[in-house]
CSV table of C-alpha atoms in Angstrom, one decimal:
chain,number,residue,atom,x,y,z
O,1,UNK,CA,12.7,0.1,24.8
O,2,UNK,CA,15.7,2.3,24.5
O,3,UNK,CA,16.2,4.1,21.3
O,4,UNK,CA,19.1,5.6,19.4
O,5,UNK,CA,17.1,8.7,18.5
O,6,UNK,CA,14.6,11.2,20.0
O,7,UNK,CA,11.1,9.9,20.4
O,8,UNK,CA,9.8,13.3,19.5
O,9,UNK,CA,11.3,15.0,16.4
O,10,UNK,CA,10.6,18.1,14.4
O,11,UNK,CA,10.8,16.4,11.0
O,12,UNK,CA,10.4,12.7,10.3
O,13,UNK,CA,11.4,11.6,6.8
O,14,UNK,CA,10.1,8.3,5.4
O,15,UNK,CA,12.5,7.1,2.7
O,16,UNK,CA,16.3,7.4,2.4
O,17,UNK,CA,16.7,7.8,-1.4
O,18,UNK,CA,17.8,11.1,-3.0
O,19,UNK,CA,14.7,13.0,-2.1
O,20,UNK,CA,14.7,11.9,1.5
O,21,UNK,CA,18.4,12.4,2.0
O,22,UNK,CA,18.3,15.9,0.5
O,23,UNK,CA,15.3,16.8,2.6
O,24,UNK,CA,17.3,15.6,5.7
O,25,UNK,CA,20.2,17.8,4.7
O,26,UNK,CA,18.1,20.9,4.4
O,27,UNK,CA,15.8,20.2,7.4
O,28,UNK,CA,18.8,19.6,9.7
O,29,UNK,CA,20.7,22.6,8.4
O,30,UNK,CA,17.7,24.6,9.6
O,31,UNK,CA,18.3,23.1,13.1
O,32,UNK,CA,15.2,20.9,13.0
O,33,UNK,CA,15.6,17.6,14.8
O,34,UNK,CA,15.5,15.2,11.9
O,35,UNK,CA,15.0,11.5,11.7
O,36,UNK,CA,15.1,9.5,8.5
O,37,UNK,CA,13.5,6.1,8.4
O,38,UNK,CA,14.2,3.7,5.6
O,39,UNK,CA,16.8,1.6,3.8
O,40,UNK,CA,19.0,3.2,1.2
O,41,UNK,CA,19.3,-0.3,-0.4
O,42,UNK,CA,15.6,0.2,-1.4
O,43,UNK,CA,16.3,3.3,-3.4
O,44,UNK,CA,15.9,3.2,-7.2
O,45,UNK,CA,19.5,4.5,-7.6
O,46,UNK,CA,21.1,2.0,-5.3
O,47,UNK,CA,23.2,-0.4,-7.4
O,48,UNK,CA,22.9,1.7,-10.6
O,49,UNK,CA,24.9,4.6,-12.1
O,50,UNK,CA,23.5,8.1,-12.3
O,51,UNK,CA,24.8,9.9,-15.3
O,52,UNK,CA,22.4,12.7,-15.9
O,53,UNK,CA,22.8,14.7,-12.7
O,54,UNK,CA,24.3,18.2,-12.8
O,55,UNK,CA,28.0,18.5,-12.2
O,56,UNK,CA,28.8,14.9,-11.2
O,57,UNK,CA,29.5,13.1,-14.4
O,58,UNK,CA,28.7,9.4,-14.1
O,59,UNK,CA,28.5,8.4,-10.4
O,60,UNK,CA,27.3,5.2,-8.7
O,61,UNK,CA,24.1,5.6,-6.7
O,62,UNK,CA,25.4,3.8,-3.7
O,63,UNK,CA,28.3,6.4,-3.4
O,64,UNK,CA,25.8,9.3,-3.9
O,65,UNK,CA,23.6,8.0,-1.1
O,66,UNK,CA,26.4,7.3,1.2
O,67,UNK,CA,27.9,10.7,0.7
O,68,UNK,CA,24.6,12.4,1.1
O,69,UNK,CA,23.8,10.5,4.3
O,70,UNK,CA,27.2,11.6,5.7
O,71,UNK,CA,26.4,15.2,4.8
O,72,UNK,CA,23.0,15.0,6.6
O,73,UNK,CA,24.5,13.4,9.6
O,74,UNK,CA,27.1,16.1,9.8
O,75,UNK,CA,24.4,18.6,10.5
O,76,UNK,CA,22.6,16.4,13.0
O,77,UNK,CA,20.1,14.2,11.0
O,78,UNK,CA,19.7,10.7,12.3
O,79,UNK,CA,19.1,7.7,10.1
O,80,UNK,CA,17.4,4.4,11.2
O,81,UNK,CA,17.5,1.4,8.8
O,82,UNK,CA,13.9,0.3,9.5
O,83,UNK,CA,10.6,0.4,7.8
O,84,UNK,CA,7.4,2.2,8.8
O,85,UNK,CA,4.6,-0.2,9.8
O,86,UNK,CA,2.0,2.2,11.1
O,87,UNK,CA,1.2,5.9,11.0
O,88,UNK,CA,-1.4,8.2,12.4
O,89,UNK,CA,-2.4,11.6,13.5
O,90,UNK,CA,-2.0,12.6,17.2
O,91,UNK,CA,-2.2,15.8,19.2
O,92,UNK,CA,0.5,18.1,18.0
O,93,UNK,CA,1.7,16.0,15.1
O,94,UNK,CA,2.0,12.5,13.8
O,95,UNK,CA,2.9,9.1,15.2
O,96,UNK,CA,5.0,6.7,13.2
O,97,UNK,CA,5.6,3.0,14.2
O,98,UNK,CA,8.7,1.2,13.1
O,99,UNK,CA,9.2,-2.5,12.5
O,100,UNK,CA,11.7,-2.7,15.3
O,101,UNK,CA,8.9,-1.8,17.7
O,102,UNK,CA,9.7,1.9,18.4
O,103,UNK,CA,7.1,4.6,18.0
O,104,UNK,CA,8.2,8.2,17.0
O,105,UNK,CA,6.1,11.3,17.3
O,106,UNK,CA,6.9,14.0,14.7
O,107,UNK,CA,5.7,17.5,14.3
O,108,UNK,CA,6.0,17.1,10.6
O,109,UNK,CA,6.3,14.2,8.2
O,110,UNK,CA,7.9,14.1,4.7
O,111,UNK,CA,6.9,11.1,2.5
O,112,UNK,CA,9.8,10.3,0.3
O,113,UNK,CA,9.3,6.6,-0.2
O,114,UNK,CA,9.9,6.5,-4.0
O,115,UNK,CA,7.8,4.3,-6.1
O,116,UNK,CA,7.5,0.7,-5.0
O,117,UNK,CA,7.3,-2.4,-7.1
O,118,UNK,CA,4.1,-4.3,-6.2
O,119,UNK,CA,3.9,-7.1,-8.8
O,120,UNK,CA,5.8,-10.3,-8.4
O,121,UNK,CA,6.0,-11.0,-12.1
O,122,UNK,CA,5.4,-14.8,-12.1
O,123,UNK,CA,3.1,-16.9,-14.2
O,124,UNK,CA,-0.4,-17.2,-12.8
O,125,UNK,CA,-0.2,-13.9,-10.9
O,126,UNK,CA,-2.3,-11.8,-13.3
O,127,UNK,CA,-4.7,-14.6,-14.3
O,128,UNK,CA,-5.6,-15.5,-10.7
O,129,UNK,CA,-5.8,-11.9,-9.4
O,130,UNK,CA,-9.1,-11.7,-7.5
O,131,UNK,CA,-9.3,-15.5,-7.5
O,132,UNK,CA,-6.9,-16.0,-4.7
O,133,UNK,CA,-4.1,-13.6,-5.6
O,134,UNK,CA,-4.3,-10.4,-3.6
O,135,UNK,CA,-2.1,-7.4,-3.1
O,136,UNK,CA,-3.8,-6.3,0.2
O,137,UNK,CA,-3.8,-8.8,3.0
O,138,UNK,CA,-5.5,-6.4,5.4
O,139,UNK,CA,-8.3,-5.9,2.9
O,140,UNK,CA,-8.9,-9.6,2.1
O,141,UNK,CA,-7.9,-11.5,5.2
O,142,UNK,CA,-11.6,-11.8,6.2
O,143,UNK,CA,-12.3,-14.0,3.1
O,144,UNK,CA,-9.7,-16.5,4.3
O,145,UNK,CA,-11.2,-17.6,7.6
O,146,UNK,CA,-10.5,-21.3,8.0
O,147,UNK,CA,-8.6,-21.4,4.6
O,148,UNK,CA,-4.9,-21.5,3.8
O,149,UNK,CA,-2.9,-18.4,3.0
O,150,UNK,CA,0.6,-17.7,1.9
O,151,UNK,CA,2.2,-14.3,2.3
O,152,UNK,CA,5.0,-13.4,-0.2
O,153,UNK,CA,7.5,-10.7,0.4
O,154,UNK,CA,10.9,-9.8,2.0
O,155,UNK,CA,10.1,-6.8,4.1
O,156,UNK,CA,8.0,-5.5,7.0
O,157,UNK,CA,4.6,-5.4,5.2
O,158,UNK,CA,4.8,-9.1,4.5
O,159,UNK,CA,5.7,-9.8,8.1
O,160,UNK,CA,2.9,-7.7,9.5
O,161,UNK,CA,0.5,-9.4,7.1
O,162,UNK,CA,1.6,-12.9,8.0
O,163,UNK,CA,1.2,-12.3,11.7
O,164,UNK,CA,-2.2,-10.7,11.2
O,165,UNK,CA,-3.3,-13.5,8.9
O,166,UNK,CA,-2.9,-16.2,11.6
O,167,UNK,CA,-6.0,-14.7,13.2
O,168,UNK,CA,-8.0,-15.7,10.2
O,169,UNK,CA,-6.4,-18.5,8.1
O,170,UNK,CA,-6.2,-22.2,9.2
O,171,UNK,CA,-2.6,-22.3,8.0
O,172,UNK,CA,-0.4,-19.3,7.3
O,173,UNK,CA,3.0,-19.5,5.4
O,174,UNK,CA,5.5,-16.7,4.7
O,175,UNK,CA,7.8,-16.9,1.7
O,176,UNK,CA,11.0,-14.9,1.9
O,177,UNK,CA,13.8,-15.0,-0.6
O,178,UNK,CA,16.0,-12.0,0.3
O,179,UNK,CA,17.6,-10.7,3.4
O,180,UNK,CA,15.9,-7.6,4.8
O,181,UNK,CA,13.3,-8.9,7.2
O,182,UNK,CA,13.5,-7.3,10.6
O,183,UNK,CA,14.3,-10.1,13.0
O,184,UNK,CA,11.8,-8.8,15.5
O,185,UNK,CA,9.0,-9.2,12.9
O,186,UNK,CA,10.3,-12.7,12.0
O,187,UNK,CA,10.3,-13.8,15.6
O,188,UNK,CA,6.8,-12.5,16.1
O,189,UNK,CA,5.5,-14.3,13.0
O,190,UNK,CA,7.1,-17.5,14.1
O,191,UNK,CA,5.7,-17.2,17.5
O,192,UNK,CA,2.2,-16.7,15.9
O,193,UNK,CA,2.6,-20.1,14.2
O,194,UNK,CA,3.6,-18.9,10.7
O,195,UNK,CA,5.5,-21.4,8.6
O,196,UNK,CA,8.6,-19.8,7.0
O,197,UNK,CA,9.8,-20.8,3.6
O,198,UNK,CA,13.1,-19.4,2.1
O,199,UNK,CA,13.0,-19.6,-1.6
O,200,UNK,CA,11.9,-17.4,-4.5
O,201,UNK,CA,8.3,-17.9,-5.8
O,202,UNK,CA,8.3,-19.0,-9.5
O,203,UNK,CA,4.6,-19.6,-10.3
O,204,UNK,CA,1.1,-19.4,-8.9
O,205,UNK,CA,-1.0,-22.3,-10.1
O,206,UNK,CA,-4.7,-23.4,-10.1
O,207,UNK,CA,-7.7,-24.1,-12.3
O,208,UNK,CA,-9.8,-20.9,-12.1
O,209,UNK,CA,-8.6,-20.2,-8.5
O,210,UNK,CA,-5.4,-20.4,-6.6
O,211,UNK,CA,-4.5,-23.9,-5.5
O,212,UNK,CA,-0.7,-23.8,-5.0
O,213,UNK,CA,2.5,-21.7,-5.0
O,214,UNK,CA,5.6,-23.2,-6.5
O,215,UNK,CA,9.1,-22.1,-5.2
O,216,UNK,CA,12.4,-22.1,-6.9
O,217,UNK,CA,13.8,-24.9,-4.7
O,218,UNK,CA,10.9,-27.2,-5.8
O,219,UNK,CA,8.7,-26.7,-2.8
O,220,UNK,CA,5.0,-26.7,-3.6
O,221,UNK,CA,2.8,-25.0,-1.1
O,222,UNK,CA,-0.9,-26.0,-1.3
O,223,UNK,CA,-2.9,-22.8,-0.6
O,224,UNK,CA,-6.2,-21.0,-1.2
O,225,UNK,CA,-4.6,-17.5,-1.3
O,226,UNK,CA,-1.3,-15.9,-2.3
O,227,UNK,CA,-0.9,-12.4,-0.8
O,228,UNK,CA,1.8,-10.4,-2.5
O,229,UNK,CA,3.2,-7.8,-0.1
O,230,UNK,CA,6.5,-6.7,-1.5
O,231,UNK,CA,8.5,-4.0,0.2
O,232,UNK,CA,7.6,-1.7,3.1
O,233,UNK,CA,4.2,-0.2,3.8
O,234,UNK,CA,3.2,1.7,0.7
O,235,UNK,CA,3.2,5.4,0.4
O,236,UNK,CA,-0.5,5.4,-0.4
O,237,UNK,CA,-1.3,3.6,2.8
O,238,UNK,CA,0.9,5.9,4.9
O,239,UNK,CA,-0.6,8.9,3.2
O,240,UNK,CA,-4.2,7.8,3.9
O,241,UNK,CA,-3.3,7.1,7.5
O,242,UNK,CA,-2.1,10.7,7.8
O,243,UNK,CA,-5.2,12.0,6.1
O,244,UNK,CA,-3.9,12.5,2.6
O,245,UNK,CA,-5.8,10.9,-0.3
O,246,UNK,CA,-3.4,9.6,-3.0
O,247,UNK,CA,-4.1,9.9,-6.7
O,248,UNK,CA,-5.3,6.9,-8.7
O,249,UNK,CA,-1.7,6.0,-9.7
O,250,UNK,CA,-0.7,6.0,-6.0
O,251,UNK,CA,1.2,9.2,-6.4
O,252,UNK,CA,0.8,12.1,-3.9
O,253,UNK,CA,-0.1,15.5,-5.2
O,254,UNK,CA,1.9,18.3,-3.8
O,255,UNK,CA,2.0,22.1,-4.0
O,256,UNK,CA,5.0,24.2,-5.0
O,257,UNK,CA,6.3,24.0,-1.5
O,258,UNK,CA,5.8,20.2,-1.5
O,259,UNK,CA,2.9,20.4,1.0
O,260,UNK,CA,0.0,18.0,0.8
O,261,UNK,CA,-3.6,18.6,1.7
O,262,UNK,CA,-2.8,17.9,5.3
O,263,UNK,CA,-0.8,20.6,7.3
O,264,UNK,CA,2.5,19.2,8.4
O,265,UNK,CA,2.6,16.4,5.8
O,266,UNK,CA,4.9,16.9,2.9
O,267,UNK,CA,6.0,14.7,0.0
O,268,UNK,CA,8.9,14.8,-2.4
O,269,UNK,CA,10.6,12.7,-5.1
O,270,UNK,CA,9.2,9.9,-7.3
O,271,UNK,CA,6.2,9.5,-5.0
O,272,UNK,CA,4.9,12.8,-6.2
O,273,UNK,CA,4.7,11.5,-9.8
O,274,UNK,CA,6.7,11.6,-12.9
O,275,UNK,CA,9.4,12.5,-14.0
O,276,UNK,CA,11.2,9.9,-11.9
O,277,UNK,CA,14.5,11.7,-12.0
O,278,UNK,CA,17.2,12.2,-9.4
O,279,UNK,CA,17.4,15.9,-10.2
O,280,UNK,CA,13.7,16.4,-9.6
O,281,UNK,CA,13.9,14.3,-6.4
O,282,UNK,CA,16.7,16.4,-4.8
O,283,UNK,CA,15.0,19.6,-5.9
O,284,UNK,CA,11.8,18.7,-4.2
O,285,UNK,CA,13.8,17.2,-1.3
O,286,UNK,CA,15.4,20.6,-0.7
O,287,UNK,CA,12.0,22.4,-0.8
O,288,UNK,CA,10.3,19.8,1.4
O,289,UNK,CA,13.1,19.7,4.0
O,290,UNK,CA,13.1,23.4,4.4
O,291,UNK,CA,9.3,23.7,4.5
O,292,UNK,CA,8.9,20.9,7.0
O,293,UNK,CA,11.5,22.5,9.2
O,294,UNK,CA,9.8,25.8,9.1
O,295,UNK,CA,6.4,24.2,9.7
O,296,UNK,CA,7.6,22.3,12.7
O,297,UNK,CA,9.1,25.4,14.3
O,298,UNK,CA,5.9,27.3,13.6
O,299,UNK,CA,7.5,29.9,11.3
O,300,UNK,CA,5.1,29.2,8.4
J,1,UNK,CA,-25.5,9.2,-0.2
J,2,UNK,CA,-25.0,5.8,-1.9
J,3,UNK,CA,-27.5,3.1,-0.9
J,4,UNK,CA,-25.9,0.6,1.6
J,5,UNK,CA,-27.1,-2.9,0.9
J,6,UNK,CA,-27.5,-5.8,3.3
J,7,UNK,CA,-29.2,-9.2,3.4
J,8,UNK,CA,-32.6,-7.7,3.5
J,9,UNK,CA,-32.4,-5.3,0.5
J,10,UNK,CA,-29.7,-6.8,-1.7
J,11,UNK,CA,-31.9,-9.0,-4.0
J,12,UNK,CA,-34.6,-6.4,-4.4
J,13,UNK,CA,-32.1,-3.7,-5.3
J,14,UNK,CA,-30.6,-5.9,-8.1
J,15,UNK,CA,-34.0,-6.9,-9.4
J,16,UNK,CA,-35.3,-3.3,-9.5
J,17,UNK,CA,-32.4,-1.9,-11.6
J,18,UNK,CA,-31.8,-2.8,-15.3
J,19,UNK,CA,-28.1,-2.5,-14.5
J,20,UNK,CA,-26.7,-2.6,-11.0
J,21,UNK,CA,-23.1,-1.8,-9.9
J,22,UNK,CA,-22.4,-2.8,-6.3
J,23,UNK,CA,-19.2,-1.7,-4.6
J,24,UNK,CA,-18.1,-4.4,-2.2
J,25,UNK,CA,-15.9,-2.9,0.5
J,26,UNK,CA,-14.7,-3.0,4.1
J,27,UNK,CA,-13.7,-0.1,6.4
J,28,UNK,CA,-10.0,-1.2,6.9
J,29,UNK,CA,-9.3,-1.6,3.2
J,30,UNK,CA,-7.2,1.2,1.8
J,31,UNK,CA,-8.1,0.9,-1.8
J,32,UNK,CA,-11.8,0.7,-0.8
J,33,UNK,CA,-11.5,4.0,1.0
J,34,UNK,CA,-10.2,5.5,-2.3
J,35,UNK,CA,-13.0,3.8,-4.2
J,36,UNK,CA,-15.6,5.4,-1.9
J,37,UNK,CA,-15.6,8.9,-3.4
J,38,UNK,CA,-15.5,7.4,-7.0
J,39,UNK,CA,-18.7,5.4,-6.2
J,40,UNK,CA,-20.4,8.6,-4.8
J,41,UNK,CA,-19.7,10.4,-8.0
J,42,UNK,CA,-20.8,7.4,-10.1
J,43,UNK,CA,-24.0,7.3,-8.3
J,44,UNK,CA,-24.8,10.9,-9.4
J,45,UNK,CA,-23.3,10.5,-12.9
J,46,UNK,CA,-25.3,7.4,-13.6
J,47,UNK,CA,-28.5,8.3,-11.8
J,48,UNK,CA,-31.6,7.1,-13.7
J,49,UNK,CA,-29.5,4.7,-15.8
J,50,UNK,CA,-27.7,2.4,-13.4
J,51,UNK,CA,-28.3,1.5,-9.8
J,52,UNK,CA,-25.2,2.1,-7.8
J,53,UNK,CA,-24.9,0.8,-4.3
J,54,UNK,CA,-22.4,-0.4,-1.6
J,55,UNK,CA,-22.0,-3.6,0.3
J,56,UNK,CA,-19.9,-3.9,3.4
J,57,UNK,CA,-18.5,-7.4,3.1
J,58,UNK,CA,-17.5,-7.5,6.8
J,59,UNK,CA,-21.1,-7.1,7.8
J,60,UNK,CA,-22.6,-9.2,5.0
J,61,UNK,CA,-20.3,-12.2,4.7
J,62,UNK,CA,-23.0,-14.5,3.4
J,63,UNK,CA,-23.4,-12.3,0.3
J,64,UNK,CA,-19.6,-12.2,-0.2
J,65,UNK,CA,-19.6,-16.0,-0.1
J,66,UNK,CA,-22.6,-16.3,-2.4
J,67,UNK,CA,-20.8,-14.2,-5.1
J,68,UNK,CA,-17.4,-15.8,-4.4
J,69,UNK,CA,-15.7,-12.6,-3.4
J,70,UNK,CA,-12.0,-13.2,-2.5
J,71,UNK,CA,-10.7,-9.6,-2.7
J,72,UNK,CA,-11.9,-6.1,-2.3
J,73,UNK,CA,-12.7,-3.6,-3.7
J,74,UNK,CA,-14.8,-5.7,-6.1
J,75,UNK,CA,-17.6,-4.2,-8.2
J,76,UNK,CA,-20.4,-6.7,-8.8
J,77,UNK,CA,-22.1,-5.8,-12.1
J,78,UNK,CA,-25.6,-7.1,-12.7
J,79,UNK,CA,-27.7,-6.8,-15.9
J,80,UNK,CA,-31.3,-7.9,-15.9
J,81,UNK,CA,-30.8,-9.6,-12.5
J,82,UNK,CA,-27.9,-11.7,-13.8
J,83,UNK,CA,-24.3,-11.2,-12.6
J,84,UNK,CA,-22.3,-10.3,-15.7
J,85,UNK,CA,-18.9,-9.5,-14.1
J,86,UNK,CA,-16.9,-9.0,-11.0
J,87,UNK,CA,-14.4,-6.2,-11.4
J,88,UNK,CA,-11.6,-6.6,-8.9
J,89,UNK,CA,-9.4,-3.7,-7.8
J,90,UNK,CA,-9.4,0.1,-7.7
J,91,UNK,CA,-10.2,1.7,-11.0
J,92,UNK,CA,-10.9,5.2,-12.3
J,93,UNK,CA,-14.5,6.4,-12.7
J,94,UNK,CA,-14.1,6.8,-16.5
J,95,UNK,CA,-13.2,3.1,-16.8
J,96,UNK,CA,-16.3,2.0,-14.9
J,97,UNK,CA,-18.6,4.3,-17.0
J,98,UNK,CA,-17.1,3.0,-20.2
J,99,UNK,CA,-17.6,-0.6,-19.0
J,100,UNK,CA,-21.3,0.1,-18.1
J,101,UNK,CA,-21.9,1.8,-21.4
J,102,UNK,CA,-20.6,-1.3,-23.2
J,103,UNK,CA,-23.2,-3.5,-21.6
């Protein structure tokens, strides 16, 4: 497959919010080949105003991100609007798979994913957790052999989960209610026999166990399991695949130079824990970007 | 090392401990991998009071079905050979100790 970017980069940044973009600015200014993977629309500041950042007054997040991306691109950073679906350690660095099918090798990785929303927030979700409601399809697919499963979510993790689930469940459905699904993943899921529904989930119902999922358009899907997989692959999963153990709250502990316990893996922004503030995110982004660039060039 | 249970030693382990906490897990489950070190510590911290063990649900599906496990990690908690709770999801060591102390 042809790509619009190098298949081997010095610094690969996962996440294109304030932390990731600032990291890209500083890594690329140090002449490191820099690739940023992620969708700015998923940033916590997209669609909101930021009014507590030094020197800017009140500014809308979308403009901030757009301007920041232009700055990073002007010094050579490349941005790709896809999600990470796999990650691992290879000789000389790390290998990151994208939902469009490309695989990138990176000498260093910066995890700047922010904090993901994981709960759907519908009636029945909490009550039926562990009784058919799951937040980890890859963990629990084995319990659904010959049973019916519904995957709920608008991004790559839901698509990957739906395709995988067809190897276990007798019937697999995928509920999508926003645009954002990579068409490659959608086609793969359909080809695997996944039934696609396009309406927002409103309740999970059943007596002591999941029996059905109700959608906003009135559709009722009879099922044994509801797998809630919102967003992209979680930072905790990416971190573990790279050898970094997350904290109990899914945050990633970093040192003063934003390094993790694994050489070549850095983290910055909300994913490193509170405070969840733009100022802290860009500060850490600056540090992580420079440190990753130096690491990838062997100067630290 | 935490005792690994299977079909042949599961029942005898539960019977031989006043309180037994069994961590049901599988190798590909991320939260289970994070639970692993917590269970190791619990095994030491609760030694002599509570029997702590692990059960690979992939290798022991009949036990998973027997206890109606639909999600992992799940902690099966037994007291006097009776299942008193199934705690689903990753949780801190302190919470598990507090729960066991309340039994």
